[in-house]
Amino acid sequence: MAAVDAGWIVIGVDNLAAKVDQINRGTSPVEDVSGQQLQSAISNGLYRATTDFSEITKASVVTICVPTPLDDKREPDLSLLRSAATGIAPYVSEKTLVVSESTSYPGTLRDIIIPIVNELKPVDTKNVFFACAPERVNPGDAIWNQKNTPRLVGGIDHESQIRAIAFYNSICDAVVAVSNPEIAEAAKLLENTFRLVNIALINEFTQICSANGINVNEVIKAAASKPYGFMQFTPGVGVGGHCIPVDPLYLTWWARQNGGEATFVESADRINHEMPKYVAERALRMVDGSIVNPKVLILGVAYKPGVGDVRETPVTELRNYLQDRGAIVAWHDPMVPMWEETNPVDLDWGCDVAILATNQPRLDFSRLIANGVQILDCTNSITRQSGVSSI
Ligand SMILES: NC(=O)c1ccc[n+]([C@@H]2O[C@H](COP(=O)([O-])OP(=O)(O)OC[C@H]3O[C@@H](n4cnc5c(N)ncnc54)[C@H](O)[C@@H]3O)[C@@H](O)[C@H]2O)c1
């Protein structure tokens, strides 16, 4: 949609037919893109989706934005990226610019995407241009978007760089040119790892404060009064979404390829994954010990407030841990209609303790407080109410 707004005619190629149909019917699968915006782009002939990769022959710029998840060994899974490059290659033509926006470790464009495209491209296609411009999106953010967020661009050679800068200059207010694709790829990993380790730091610090009877939220607020050298992070159930818990493991994997070790990052990952257990134990301590199977209501299952996205949500580990400890667990989230094939309950579901995991808009926890339900607040949203503890 950012490219449409900039005057480009855009074709979205996706191998999921259901998603393509949904988009072409004018229903947006992306929360930050309204149906109205999508419908207007479609009806003006500026956007359409297809499963047909041969449509790529019409494009002068091809951006790859497929998921880059982890495999079952928690290592980079580039199968979708490889399959996208394989799908694109036969349809690139002379002077097509191929840009990778997917997050991956440094060297992915040069060592994986380019060889696939060059091997499978039409024989009469001599010049293909390549660049890396990692996607920077913060879902649910009302201020920062594709247009006003500066974009890193690293071309594989001088001509690729000039073309990629021109393309992103047409979409974004500011382009930051870097020397090569690997700098852009590494910068993306640094950005997200920075968040992971700072969240881990504050999660660890929270446990230390709690054990010593100190209110961590007041400490954070106090420290944040320093106008320089401090950036505020807040504790929670863990980290979620398909970026912050995933991308840093691309970094740890990349480190191992050169015989190195990202011990600091691995430690942060471990600390964050221990948080659901810590939260569960704190909540269970709030329940009368004579109850063998306490009923626990989890409030908010999306990975962050304001979105309905449950990918990699740390609430899964929280629920599993509670169930392993014998609890009967239900959940409520105004932005999530269904989660892991279970339906939500309403706020009247009688529980022994509630855990506020994600403070979603329209989540009316005041009813629980009025009914005297004990709440463990992991979001620092409820202050000075009896029956409410914060982590
Ligand atoms: N969404 C974000 O907030 C965000 C932010 C920054 C970076 N990123 C990065 O952007 C990339 C994409 O993430 P996303 O959240 O947009 O993914 P997504 O899951 O929302 O969408 C990706 C789409 O790619 C399609 N797809 C998968 N394999 C394909 C293939 N071989 N050919 C064609 N289509 C294919 C899927 O069907 C899906 O519709 C990831 O590398 C992610 O790390 C995402």
Coordinates of C-alpha atoms and ligand atoms in Angstrom, one line a residue:
M1 CA 0.0 0.0 0.0
A2 CA 2.9 2.3 0.6
A3 CA 4.1 1.7 -3.0
V4 CA 0.5 2.3 -4.2
D5 CA 0.4 5.6 -2.3
A6 CA 3.7 6.5 -4.0
G7 CA 2.1 6.0 -7.5
W8 CA 3.3 2.5 -8.3
I9 CA 1.1 -0.2 -9.7
V10 CA 1.5 -3.2 -7.4
I11 CA 0.9 -6.9 -7.9
G12 CA 1.0 -9.0 -4.8
V13 CA 2.2 -12.6 -5.5
D14 CA 1.4 -15.1 -2.8
N15 CA 1.2 -18.9 -3.0
L16 CA -1.8 -19.0 -0.6
A17 CA -4.8 -19.0 -2.9
A18 CA -7.2 -18.3 0.0
K19 CA -5.3 -15.2 1.0
V20 CA -5.2 -14.0 -2.6
D21 CA -8.9 -14.4 -2.9
Q22 CA -9.5 -12.6 0.4
I23 CA -7.4 -9.7 -0.8
N24 CA -9.0 -9.5 -4.2
R25 CA -12.4 -9.4 -2.4
G26 CA -11.2 -6.3 -0.6
T27 CA -10.8 -7.8 2.8
S28 CA -7.4 -6.8 4.3
P29 CA -5.4 -9.6 6.0
V30 CA -3.2 -7.0 7.6
E31 CA -4.5 -5.1 10.6
D32 CA -2.7 -1.8 9.8
V33 CA -4.2 -1.8 6.3
S34 CA -8.0 -1.0 6.3
G35 CA -10.4 -2.7 3.9
Q36 CA -11.3 0.7 2.6
Q37 CA -7.7 1.5 1.6
L38 CA -7.3 -1.9 0.0
Q39 CA -10.6 -1.6 -1.9
S40 CA -9.8 1.8 -3.2
A41 CA -6.4 0.6 -4.5
I42 CA -8.1 -2.4 -6.2
S43 CA -10.9 -0.4 -7.7
N44 CA -8.4 2.2 -9.1
G45 CA -6.5 -0.6 -10.8
L46 CA -3.4 0.1 -8.6
Y47 CA -3.3 -3.2 -6.7
R48 CA -4.3 -6.8 -7.1
A49 CA -3.1 -10.2 -5.8
T50 CA -2.3 -13.3 -7.7
T51 CA -0.9 -16.8 -7.2
D52 CA 0.6 -16.6 -10.7
F53 CA 4.3 -16.0 -10.5
S54 CA 4.4 -15.3 -14.3
E55 CA 2.9 -11.9 -13.5
I56 CA 6.4 -11.0 -12.4
T57 CA 7.3 -10.4 -16.0
K58 CA 5.4 -7.1 -15.7
A59 CA 7.4 -5.8 -12.8
S60 CA 10.5 -3.6 -12.8
V61 CA 10.9 -4.1 -9.1
V62 CA 10.3 -7.3 -7.1
T63 CA 10.3 -7.2 -3.4
I64 CA 10.6 -10.5 -1.4
C65 CA 8.8 -10.3 1.9
V66 CA 8.1 -14.0 2.8
P67 CA 8.4 -15.3 6.4
T68 CA 11.8 -16.3 7.7
P69 CA 10.9 -18.5 10.7
L70 CA 12.9 -21.0 12.8
D71 CA 12.9 -24.7 12.2
D72 CA 12.3 -27.3 14.9
K73 CA 16.0 -27.1 16.0
R74 CA 15.3 -23.3 16.4
E75 CA 17.7 -22.5 13.5
P76 CA 17.0 -20.3 10.4
D77 CA 14.4 -21.9 8.1
L78 CA 15.0 -20.2 4.7
S79 CA 12.8 -22.7 2.8
L80 CA 10.1 -20.1 2.0
L81 CA 12.8 -17.6 1.0
R82 CA 14.4 -20.2 -1.3
S83 CA 11.0 -21.1 -2.8
A84 CA 10.1 -17.4 -3.4
A85 CA 13.5 -16.9 -5.2
T86 CA 12.9 -20.1 -7.2
G87 CA 9.4 -18.9 -8.1
I88 CA 10.6 -15.4 -9.2
A89 CA 13.7 -16.4 -11.1
P90 CA 12.1 -17.6 -14.4
Y91 CA 10.2 -14.4 -14.8
V92 CA 12.9 -11.7 -14.2
S93 CA 13.8 -9.8 -17.2
E94 CA 16.6 -7.5 -18.3
K95 CA 17.2 -4.9 -15.5
T96 CA 14.7 -6.2 -13.0
L97 CA 15.5 -5.0 -9.5
V98 CA 15.0 -7.8 -6.9
V99 CA 15.0 -6.6 -3.3
S100 CA 15.0 -8.9 -0.2
E101 CA 12.9 -7.3 2.6
S102 CA 12.8 -10.5 4.7
T103 CA 14.8 -10.6 7.8
S104 CA 17.8 -13.0 7.7
Y105 CA 21.4 -13.4 8.6
P106 CA 24.1 -11.5 6.7
G107 CA 25.0 -13.2 3.4
T108 CA 21.5 -14.4 2.6
L109 CA 21.0 -12.1 -0.4
R110 CA 24.5 -12.8 -1.8
D111 CA 24.8 -16.5 -1.0
I112 CA 21.3 -17.8 -1.3
I113 CA 18.9 -15.5 -3.3
I114 CA 21.3 -14.3 -6.0
P115 CA 22.6 -17.8 -6.9
I116 CA 19.1 -19.2 -7.2
V117 CA 17.9 -16.3 -9.3
N118 CA 21.0 -16.3 -11.5
E119 CA 20.8 -20.1 -12.1
L120 CA 17.1 -20.1 -13.0
K121 CA 16.6 -16.8 -14.8
P122 CA 15.8 -16.8 -18.5
V123 CA 18.9 -17.3 -20.7
D124 CA 18.4 -13.9 -22.4
T125 CA 18.3 -12.1 -19.1
K126 CA 21.8 -10.8 -18.5
N127 CA 21.4 -8.0 -16.0
V128 CA 19.4 -8.4 -12.8
F129 CA 19.9 -6.0 -10.0
F130 CA 19.8 -7.0 -6.3
A131 CA 19.5 -5.2 -3.0
C132 CA 18.5 -5.8 0.6
A133 CA 16.1 -3.4 2.4
P134 CA 14.9 -5.1 5.6
E135 CA 11.2 -4.5 6.4
R136 CA 10.8 -2.1 9.4
V137 CA 7.2 -2.4 10.6
N138 CA 5.7 -2.0 14.0
P139 CA 2.2 -3.5 13.8
G140 CA -0.4 -1.4 15.6
D141 CA 1.9 1.7 15.7
A142 CA -0.2 4.8 15.0
I143 CA 2.9 7.0 14.5
W144 CA 5.6 5.0 12.7
N145 CA 4.8 3.5 9.3
Q146 CA 6.4 2.5 6.0
K147 CA 6.6 6.1 4.8
N148 CA 8.1 7.9 7.8
T149 CA 10.4 5.1 9.0
P150 CA 13.8 5.5 7.5
R151 CA 14.7 2.6 5.3
L152 CA 18.1 0.9 5.1
V153 CA 19.2 0.0 1.6
G154 CA 22.2 -2.0 0.6
G155 CA 22.7 -2.9 -3.1
I156 CA 24.9 -5.7 -4.3
D157 CA 26.7 -3.3 -6.7
H158 CA 26.7 0.4 -7.6
E159 CA 23.9 0.2 -10.2
S160 CA 21.7 -2.0 -7.9
Q161 CA 22.2 0.5 -5.1
I162 CA 21.1 3.5 -7.3
R163 CA 18.0 1.7 -8.4
A164 CA 17.0 0.5 -5.0
I165 CA 17.6 4.0 -3.5
A166 CA 15.4 5.5 -6.2
F167 CA 12.6 2.9 -5.5
Y168 CA 12.6 3.4 -1.7
N169 CA 13.0 7.2 -2.0
S170 CA 9.7 7.1 -3.9
I171 CA 8.0 5.3 -1.0
C172 CA 9.8 6.5 2.2
D173 CA 10.7 9.9 3.5
A174 CA 14.2 8.9 4.2
V175 CA 16.5 6.2 2.8
V176 CA 19.7 5.3 4.6
A177 CA 22.2 3.9 2.1
V178 CA 24.7 1.4 3.5
S179 CA 27.8 -0.1 1.8
N180 CA 26.5 -3.5 1.0
P181 CA 23.6 -5.9 1.7
E182 CA 25.3 -7.6 4.6
I183 CA 25.4 -4.3 6.6
A184 CA 21.6 -3.9 6.1
E185 CA 21.0 -7.6 7.0
A186 CA 23.2 -7.3 10.1
A187 CA 21.6 -4.0 11.2
K188 CA 18.2 -5.6 11.1
L189 CA 19.4 -8.4 13.4
L190 CA 21.0 -5.8 15.7
E191 CA 17.8 -3.8 15.9
N192 CA 15.7 -6.7 17.0
T193 CA 18.3 -8.3 19.2
F194 CA 18.7 -5.0 21.0
R195 CA 15.0 -5.3 22.0
L196 CA 15.3 -8.9 23.0
V197 CA 18.3 -8.4 25.4
N198 CA 16.8 -5.2 26.9
I199 CA 13.5 -7.0 27.6
A200 CA 15.4 -9.9 29.1
L201 CA 17.4 -7.5 31.3
I202 CA 14.3 -5.9 32.6
N203 CA 12.6 -9.3 33.1
E204 CA 15.6 -10.5 35.1
F205 CA 15.8 -7.2 37.0
T206 CA 12.0 -7.6 37.8
Q207 CA 12.6 -10.9 39.5
I208 CA 15.4 -9.5 41.6
C209 CA 13.3 -6.5 42.7
S210 CA 10.3 -8.7 43.4
A211 CA 12.4 -11.1 45.6
N212 CA 13.5 -8.0 47.6
G213 CA 10.1 -6.5 47.9
I214 CA 10.8 -3.5 45.6
N215 CA 8.2 -2.3 43.1
V216 CA 10.1 -2.6 39.7
N217 CA 7.7 -0.4 37.9
E218 CA 8.5 2.5 40.2
V219 CA 12.2 1.8 39.7
I220 CA 11.9 1.8 36.0
K221 CA 9.9 5.1 36.1
A222 CA 12.6 6.6 38.3
A223 CA 15.5 5.5 36.1
A224 CA 13.6 6.8 33.0
S225 CA 13.7 10.3 34.4
K226 CA 17.4 10.4 33.3
P227 CA 17.3 12.3 30.0
Y228 CA 20.2 10.5 28.4
G229 CA 21.8 7.0 28.4
F230 CA 18.7 5.1 29.5
M231 CA 15.9 3.7 27.4
Q232 CA 12.8 2.4 29.1
F233 CA 11.8 -1.3 28.7
T234 CA 9.1 -3.0 30.7
P235 CA 8.7 -6.5 32.1
G236 CA 6.1 -9.0 30.8
V237 CA 5.3 -12.6 30.3
G238 CA 8.1 -12.9 27.7
V239 CA 8.6 -11.9 24.1
G240 CA 6.3 -12.7 21.2
G241 CA 5.5 -12.0 17.6
H242 CA 7.4 -13.4 14.6
C243 CA 10.3 -11.0 15.0
I244 CA 11.8 -10.4 18.5
P245 CA 11.8 -14.0 19.6
V246 CA 13.0 -15.3 16.2
D247 CA 15.5 -12.9 14.6
P248 CA 18.1 -13.0 17.4
L249 CA 18.4 -16.7 16.9
Y250 CA 19.4 -15.9 13.3
L251 CA 22.2 -14.0 15.0
T252 CA 23.2 -16.8 17.3
W253 CA 23.2 -19.2 14.4
W254 CA 25.3 -16.8 12.3
A255 CA 27.8 -16.5 15.1
R256 CA 28.2 -20.3 15.3
Q257 CA 28.9 -20.5 11.6
N258 CA 32.2 -18.6 12.2
G259 CA 33.1 -20.6 15.3
G260 CA 31.8 -17.8 17.5
E261 CA 29.1 -17.8 20.2
A262 CA 26.5 -15.1 21.0
T263 CA 26.4 -16.0 24.7
F264 CA 24.8 -12.7 25.7
V265 CA 21.9 -13.2 23.3
E266 CA 21.5 -16.9 24.2
S267 CA 21.2 -15.9 27.8
A268 CA 18.6 -13.2 27.0
D269 CA 16.6 -15.8 25.0
R270 CA 16.7 -18.2 28.0
I271 CA 15.7 -15.5 30.5
N272 CA 12.7 -14.5 28.4
H273 CA 11.6 -18.1 28.0
E274 CA 11.7 -18.5 31.8
M275 CA 9.3 -15.7 32.4
P276 CA 6.1 -17.7 31.7
K277 CA 7.1 -20.1 34.4
Y278 CA 7.9 -17.3 36.8
V279 CA 4.5 -15.6 36.1
A280 CA 2.7 -18.9 36.5
E281 CA 4.3 -19.6 39.9
R282 CA 3.5 -16.0 41.0
A283 CA -0.1 -16.4 40.1
L284 CA -0.5 -19.9 41.7
R285 CA 0.9 -18.5 44.9
M286 CA -2.0 -16.1 45.0
V287 CA -4.5 -19.0 45.1
D288 CA -5.6 -20.7 48.3
G289 CA -3.3 -23.7 48.6
S290 CA -6.1 -26.1 49.4
I291 CA -7.5 -25.8 45.8
V292 CA -6.0 -28.8 43.9
N293 CA -7.0 -27.6 40.4
P294 CA -7.2 -23.8 40.5
K295 CA -9.1 -22.0 37.7
V296 CA -6.8 -19.5 36.0
L297 CA -8.2 -16.9 33.6
I298 CA -5.6 -15.4 31.2
L299 CA -6.5 -11.9 30.0
G300 CA -4.9 -11.0 26.6
V301 CA -3.3 -13.8 24.6
A302 CA -2.0 -11.7 21.6
Y303 CA 1.8 -11.1 21.8
K304 CA 1.3 -7.3 22.3
P305 CA -1.5 -4.9 23.0
G306 CA -3.5 -3.5 20.0
V307 CA -3.0 -6.5 17.7
G308 CA -4.8 -9.8 17.3
D309 CA -1.5 -11.6 16.3
V310 CA -0.8 -14.6 18.5
R311 CA 2.3 -15.8 16.6
E312 CA 5.0 -16.9 19.1
T313 CA 3.0 -15.5 21.9
P314 CA 4.6 -16.2 25.3
V315 CA 1.1 -16.9 26.6
T316 CA 1.3 -20.3 25.1
E317 CA 4.2 -21.3 27.4
L318 CA 2.3 -19.6 30.3
R319 CA -0.8 -21.7 29.6
N320 CA 1.2 -24.9 29.1
Y321 CA 3.1 -24.4 32.4
L322 CA -0.1 -23.7 34.3
Q323 CA -1.8 -26.8 32.9
D324 CA 1.3 -28.9 33.8
R325 CA 0.9 -27.6 37.4
G326 CA -2.8 -28.9 37.4
A327 CA -4.5 -25.6 36.7
I328 CA -7.7 -25.3 34.6
V329 CA -7.0 -22.5 32.2
A330 CA -9.3 -20.3 30.2
W331 CA -8.6 -17.1 28.3
H332 CA -10.2 -13.8 27.1
D333 CA -9.0 -11.4 24.5
P334 CA -11.2 -8.8 22.8
M335 CA -9.0 -8.9 19.7
V336 CA -8.6 -12.6 19.3
P337 CA -11.7 -14.6 18.3
M338 CA -10.0 -18.0 18.5
W339 CA -6.6 -19.2 19.8
E340 CA -5.0 -22.6 19.2
E341 CA -8.4 -24.1 18.4
T342 CA -10.0 -22.9 21.6
N343 CA -12.7 -20.4 22.2
P344 CA -12.4 -17.5 24.7
V345 CA -14.6 -17.3 27.8
D346 CA -16.3 -14.2 29.0
L347 CA -15.2 -12.2 32.0
D348 CA -17.8 -13.9 34.2
W349 CA -16.0 -17.2 34.0
G350 CA -15.5 -17.9 37.7
C351 CA -11.7 -18.1 38.4
D352 CA -9.4 -18.3 41.4
V353 CA -6.9 -15.9 39.9
A354 CA -6.6 -13.9 36.7
I355 CA -3.4 -13.1 34.9
L356 CA -3.3 -9.8 32.9
A357 CA -0.9 -10.9 30.2
T358 CA -1.6 -8.4 27.5
N359 CA -3.5 -5.2 28.2
Q360 CA -5.7 -5.2 25.1
P361 CA -7.9 -2.2 24.2
R362 CA -11.5 -2.7 25.4
L363 CA -10.4 -5.3 28.0
D364 CA -12.7 -4.4 30.9
F365 CA -10.8 -5.8 33.9
S366 CA -12.6 -3.4 36.2
R367 CA -15.4 -5.9 36.3
L368 CA -13.1 -8.5 37.7
I369 CA -11.8 -6.1 40.3
A370 CA -15.3 -5.2 41.3
N371 CA -16.1 -8.9 41.7
G372 CA -13.1 -9.3 44.0
V373 CA -11.1 -11.5 41.6
Q374 CA -7.4 -11.7 42.4
I375 CA -5.3 -10.4 39.5
L376 CA -1.6 -10.7 38.7
D377 CA -0.9 -7.8 36.4
C378 CA 2.1 -8.4 34.1
T379 CA 1.5 -5.1 32.2
N380 CA 1.7 -2.5 35.0
S381 CA -1.8 -1.3 33.9
I382 CA -3.7 -1.6 37.2
T383 CA -2.4 0.5 40.1
R384 CA -3.2 0.6 43.8
Q385 CA -6.3 -1.8 43.7
S386 CA -6.8 -4.3 46.4
G387 CA -6.5 -7.9 45.1
V388 CA -4.1 -6.8 42.3
S389 CA -0.4 -7.6 42.4
S390 CA 2.0 -6.7 39.7
I391 CA 5.0 -8.7 38.6
Ligands
LIG1 N1 5.2 -8.1 9.8 C1 6.1 -7.4 10.6 O1 5.7 -6.8 11.6 C2 7.5 -7.5 10.2 C3 8.4 -6.4 10.7 C4 9.7 -6.4 10.3 C5 10.2 -7.5 9.5 N2 9.3 -8.5 9.1 C6 9.9 -9.5 8.2 O2 9.2 -9.6 7.0 C7 9.1 -11.0 6.6 C8 7.7 -11.3 6.3 O3 7.0 -11.3 7.5 P1 5.4 -11.1 7.5 O4 5.0 -10.9 8.9 O5 5.0 -10.0 6.5 O6 4.9 -12.5 7.0 P2 3.4 -13.0 6.7 O7 3.3 -14.3 7.2 O8 2.4 -12.0 7.3 O9 3.2 -12.9 5.2 C9 4.0 -13.5 4.3 C10 3.2 -14.1 3.1 O10 4.2 -14.8 2.3 C11 3.5 -15.8 1.7 N3 4.5 -16.8 1.2 C12 5.2 -17.7 1.9 N4 6.0 -18.4 1.1 C13 5.8 -17.9 -0.2 C14 6.4 -18.1 -1.4 N5 7.3 -19.1 -1.6 N6 5.9 -17.5 -2.5 C15 5.0 -16.5 -2.3 N7 4.4 -16.2 -1.2 C16 4.8 -16.9 -0.1 C17 2.6 -16.4 2.8 O11 1.6 -17.1 2.2 C18 2.1 -15.1 3.5 O12 0.9 -14.6 2.9 C19 9.8 -11.8 7.6 O13 11.2 -12.0 7.3 C20 9.7 -10.9 8.8 O14 10.8 -11.2 9.8 C21 8.0 -8.5 9.4

